[in-house]
Amino acid sequence: MIGVFDSGYGGLTVLAALHARLPRQRFLYLGDNAHAPYGPKSGAEILALTQAGVERLFHVGARVAILACNTATAAAIRPLQQAWLPVHYPNRRILGVIAPMIEEIAQTPWHATAGPDEKRRPVETVAVFATQATVESGFYPREIALRAPNIAVIQQACPELAGMIEAGAPEAALRATVVGHVGALLQRLGRAPDKAVLGCTHFPLVEALFRNALPLETQILSQPARVAAAMVAYLFRHPEMKDFAPEVVEPLCFTTGDAAAVSVLASRFYGRHLRFQTVDSGPRESSETLLDA
């Protein structure tokens, strides 16, 4: 099985894209709604919560865990991949949602680095709208600069937006918040960015608001679609990680929050009914406890 982890509802945008591309693949989804949003938390908190979430997914059978959260990916993926996974789960894998976006923006493979054009002047501008923690990590500008130094990255923190989406805020309030952040970035930049990245998986849930606020000439890159395409390619390279059912199968969904309340809002975001089960938000449980919750 493939596990998808997020701080709350945002990862549903990735799950939907994955399920559309791989409808017979068995997926598990875990939203840490009890601790959402992750954006205002410290790096140590995000790492601890992400590790606990991934471990829950492993204990219900996931062989691959996708961090469907930019904040969790920026803060946790390297220590988990490099120090934790080899010791505790050497036969499992953890993937993030930022690397496919970096590849899309830089138009180069993740393991490639910049060539002799390092001193070229920027010829393209990419705006990144993200949580406070993702912006402060510098993950996007640092990794893009390594691969495509001719791309200028300008970031805009939207610290309250993920929390507003989690709380089911009215559209008028969401629109005002998005307009404010887009306006702040445009004022600093002084022109329309060539491309925009919604660098929090919650933000595609209000992509229409970003589209209306951004200049028409700015292209919005779809992170869920790019992650799904990368997952298809990953399974082609690693067929042992596939777990296909004979027919279309719906994902199993878990939350550390209130299952009934989460199911209602998640189903609205996902576009069809999802039934969540509650797991304890404390230390990880056995696989039996998770599946029987």
XYZ file of C-alpha atoms in Angstrom:
293
model
C 0.000 0.000 0.000
C 0.987 3.609 -0.492
C 0.444 5.953 2.435
C -0.295 9.652 2.077
C 0.356 11.881 5.101
C -0.660 15.484 5.655
C -1.176 17.859 8.547
C -4.891 17.869 7.725
C -7.019 18.319 4.617
C -4.409 19.625 2.190
C -3.049 16.233 1.232
C -6.461 15.345 -0.177
C -5.529 17.382 -3.259
C -2.574 15.045 -3.769
C -4.595 11.935 -2.910
C -7.249 12.863 -5.499
C -4.628 13.294 -8.209
C -2.920 10.027 -7.243
C -6.198 8.105 -7.236
C -7.163 9.548 -10.624
C -3.887 8.332 -12.152
C -3.755 5.025 -10.218
C -7.381 4.028 -9.520
C -6.565 0.385 -8.642
C -3.644 1.204 -6.348
C -4.414 0.745 -2.650
C -3.929 4.033 -0.762
C -3.980 4.935 2.915
C -4.502 8.544 3.967
C -3.701 10.031 7.368
C -4.543 13.609 8.239
C -3.078 14.924 11.486
C -6.057 17.238 12.004
C -5.565 17.276 15.787
C -2.304 19.195 15.330
C -3.045 21.208 12.165
C -1.846 23.552 10.876
C 1.875 22.798 10.868
C 2.989 26.146 9.427
C 3.379 28.040 12.732
C 5.146 25.151 14.519
C 8.882 24.788 15.129
C 11.015 22.521 12.985
C 11.430 20.076 15.880
C 7.664 19.854 16.395
C 7.025 19.287 12.699
C 9.686 16.580 12.544
C 8.257 14.738 15.571
C 4.674 14.905 14.289
C 5.669 13.831 10.790
C 7.704 10.901 12.071
C 4.745 9.749 14.203
C 2.388 10.029 11.239
C 4.661 8.098 8.882
C 5.141 5.387 11.487
C 1.372 4.996 11.829
C 1.125 4.500 8.067
C 3.916 1.925 8.098
C 2.160 0.010 10.866
C -1.000 -0.390 8.791
C 0.912 -1.730 5.847
C 2.209 1.204 3.813
C 5.463 0.431 2.044
C 5.849 3.954 0.690
C 4.813 7.101 2.581
C 4.254 10.329 0.666
C 4.577 13.517 2.696
C 1.709 15.361 1.012
C 2.568 18.510 2.951
C 5.176 21.054 1.881
C 5.849 22.091 5.481
C 6.455 18.506 6.600
C 8.582 17.825 3.538
C 10.745 20.902 4.052
C 11.291 20.254 7.759
C 11.367 16.488 8.010
C 12.099 14.561 4.840
C 15.901 14.700 4.964
C 16.333 13.654 8.636
C 13.713 10.930 8.193
C 15.252 9.590 4.988
C 18.867 9.859 6.085
C 18.832 9.002 9.809
C 15.531 7.441 10.881
C 14.421 5.249 7.975
C 17.671 3.258 7.483
C 17.691 2.278 11.168
C 14.013 1.534 11.781
C 12.425 0.800 8.384
C 15.179 0.015 5.858
C 12.741 -1.611 3.418
C 10.260 1.296 3.376
C 10.461 4.580 1.514
C 9.468 8.187 2.209
C 8.815 10.601 -0.653
C 7.925 14.289 -0.586
C 5.910 16.707 -2.687
C 8.570 19.370 -3.201
C 11.078 17.458 -5.347
C 8.615 16.932 -8.245
C 7.828 20.655 -8.183
C 11.518 21.597 -8.198
C 11.991 19.338 -11.221
C 9.033 20.976 -12.945
C 10.249 24.515 -12.236
C 13.925 23.894 -13.015
C 13.176 21.560 -15.925
C 15.908 19.247 -14.726
C 16.070 15.967 -12.767
C 16.282 16.210 -8.965
C 19.822 14.816 -8.807
C 21.151 17.207 -11.464
C 22.967 20.436 -10.642
C 23.468 23.669 -12.530
C 25.867 23.750 -15.441
C 28.150 26.526 -16.725
C 25.282 29.038 -17.000
C 25.392 29.806 -13.248
C 26.160 33.503 -13.778
C 23.309 34.141 -16.187
C 20.869 36.861 -15.233
C 17.445 35.666 -14.114
C 15.198 35.106 -17.111
C 12.162 33.747 -15.279
C 10.438 34.625 -12.013
C 8.576 32.085 -9.904
C 6.327 33.113 -7.017
C 5.950 30.631 -4.154
C 2.978 30.983 -1.815
C 3.515 28.804 1.242
C 3.261 28.493 5.016
C 5.546 30.447 7.306
C 7.608 27.351 8.104
C 8.119 26.439 4.446
C 9.173 29.993 3.578
C 11.572 30.178 6.527
C 13.135 26.834 5.568
C 14.298 28.356 2.271
C 13.758 24.958 0.643
C 12.295 26.203 -2.637
C 14.794 28.998 -3.437
C 17.765 26.918 -2.272
C 16.926 23.819 -4.302
C 15.918 25.774 -7.405
C 19.143 27.808 -7.265
C 21.196 24.593 -7.257
C 19.576 23.450 -10.488
C 18.472 26.605 -12.316
C 20.198 29.769 -11.060
C 18.638 31.686 -13.940
C 15.259 31.435 -12.157
C 14.442 34.094 -9.572
C 12.253 32.860 -6.710
C 10.139 35.238 -4.644
C 8.303 33.802 -1.642
C 5.164 34.969 0.122
C 4.215 33.499 3.480
C 0.473 32.984 3.974
C 0.591 32.026 7.665
C -3.123 31.929 8.401
C -4.482 30.462 5.176
C -4.048 26.729 5.853
C -5.677 27.153 9.263
C -8.600 28.995 7.718
C -9.104 26.206 5.200
C -8.907 23.601 7.989
C -11.579 25.492 9.907
C -13.895 25.750 6.897
C -13.738 29.566 6.762
C -16.283 31.404 4.574
C -15.247 31.992 0.976
C -15.355 35.775 1.401
C -12.766 35.575 4.195
C -10.582 33.207 2.181
C -10.806 35.482 -0.860
C -9.772 38.545 1.146
C -6.793 36.671 2.600
C -5.612 35.405 -0.782
C -6.016 38.827 -2.393
C -3.990 40.371 0.417
C -1.078 37.969 0.057
C -1.031 38.081 -3.739
C -1.138 41.883 -3.602
C 1.777 41.987 -1.158
C 3.899 39.805 -3.432
C 3.034 41.789 -6.566
C 3.915 45.027 -4.795
C 7.333 43.690 -3.800
C 8.004 42.217 -7.229
C 6.702 45.169 -9.215
C 5.414 43.026 -12.065
C 3.621 39.783 -12.801
C 5.598 36.608 -11.991
C 5.981 34.172 -14.860
C 4.826 31.235 -12.768
C 3.261 30.656 -9.368
C 3.544 27.660 -7.057
C 0.914 27.020 -4.418
C 3.521 25.651 -2.034
C 1.097 24.230 0.507
C -1.135 21.322 -0.456
C -4.058 23.091 1.235
C -3.824 25.972 -1.228
C -5.056 24.108 -4.344
C -8.364 23.853 -2.467
C -8.673 27.602 -3.075
C -6.776 27.682 -6.379
C -9.656 29.550 -8.054
C -9.122 32.416 -5.611
C -5.404 32.554 -6.456
C -6.238 32.412 -10.167
C -8.572 35.406 -9.846
C -6.053 37.391 -7.777
C -2.977 36.722 -9.924
C -2.353 38.383 -13.306
C -3.726 36.405 -16.231
C -0.257 35.905 -17.704
C 0.999 34.116 -14.570
C 0.891 30.340 -14.952
C -0.090 28.394 -11.847
C 1.785 25.087 -11.631
C -0.258 22.137 -10.323
C 1.579 20.395 -7.520
C -0.930 17.509 -7.129
C -0.775 16.673 -10.843
C 3.039 16.810 -10.862
C 3.296 14.602 -7.748
C 0.903 12.062 -9.284
C 2.952 11.938 -12.489
C 6.125 11.449 -10.441
C 4.469 8.605 -8.512
C 3.504 6.831 -11.728
C 7.127 7.071 -12.865
C 8.341 5.862 -9.440
C 6.142 2.754 -9.577
C 7.383 2.039 -13.085
C 10.948 2.054 -11.716
C 9.939 0.170 -8.533
C 7.178 -2.289 -9.475
C 7.689 -4.131 -6.183
C 5.991 -1.185 -4.470
C 2.771 -1.581 -6.458
C -0.315 -2.940 -4.691
C -3.061 -3.047 -7.295
C -6.564 -4.330 -6.578
C -8.569 -6.209 -9.242
C -10.816 -3.154 -9.654
C -11.065 0.483 -8.598
C -10.597 0.758 -4.844
C -11.271 3.724 -2.572
C -8.569 4.895 -0.136
C -8.707 4.054 3.557
C -8.725 7.329 5.498
C -7.623 8.062 9.054
C -7.441 11.216 11.155
C -6.097 12.198 14.552
C -9.082 14.565 14.844
C -12.841 14.058 15.083
C -13.669 11.481 12.412
C -17.263 12.582 11.837
C -16.397 16.268 11.480
C -13.358 15.555 9.326
C -15.384 13.253 7.045
C -17.893 16.015 6.303
C -15.363 18.698 5.336
C -12.983 16.254 3.649
C -15.767 14.911 1.449
C -16.577 18.451 0.353
C -12.955 19.113 -0.542
C -12.440 15.704 -2.192
C -15.559 15.858 -4.317
C -17.100 12.608 -3.100
C -17.729 10.878 0.198
C -14.796 9.855 2.355
C -15.241 8.015 5.647
C -12.494 8.721 8.158
C -11.564 6.620 11.167
C -10.003 8.180 14.251
C -6.560 7.241 15.515
C -4.983 8.351 18.757
C -3.036 11.591 18.354
C -0.447 10.418 20.906
C 2.335 7.833 20.432
C 1.855 5.386 17.611
C -0.356 2.321 18.012
C -0.231 -1.210 16.683
C -1.621 -1.928 13.237
C -4.582 -3.730 14.798
C -5.546 -0.659 16.813
C -5.422 1.573 13.746
C -7.500 -0.698 11.545
C -10.096 -1.342 14.214
C -10.469 2.293 15.328
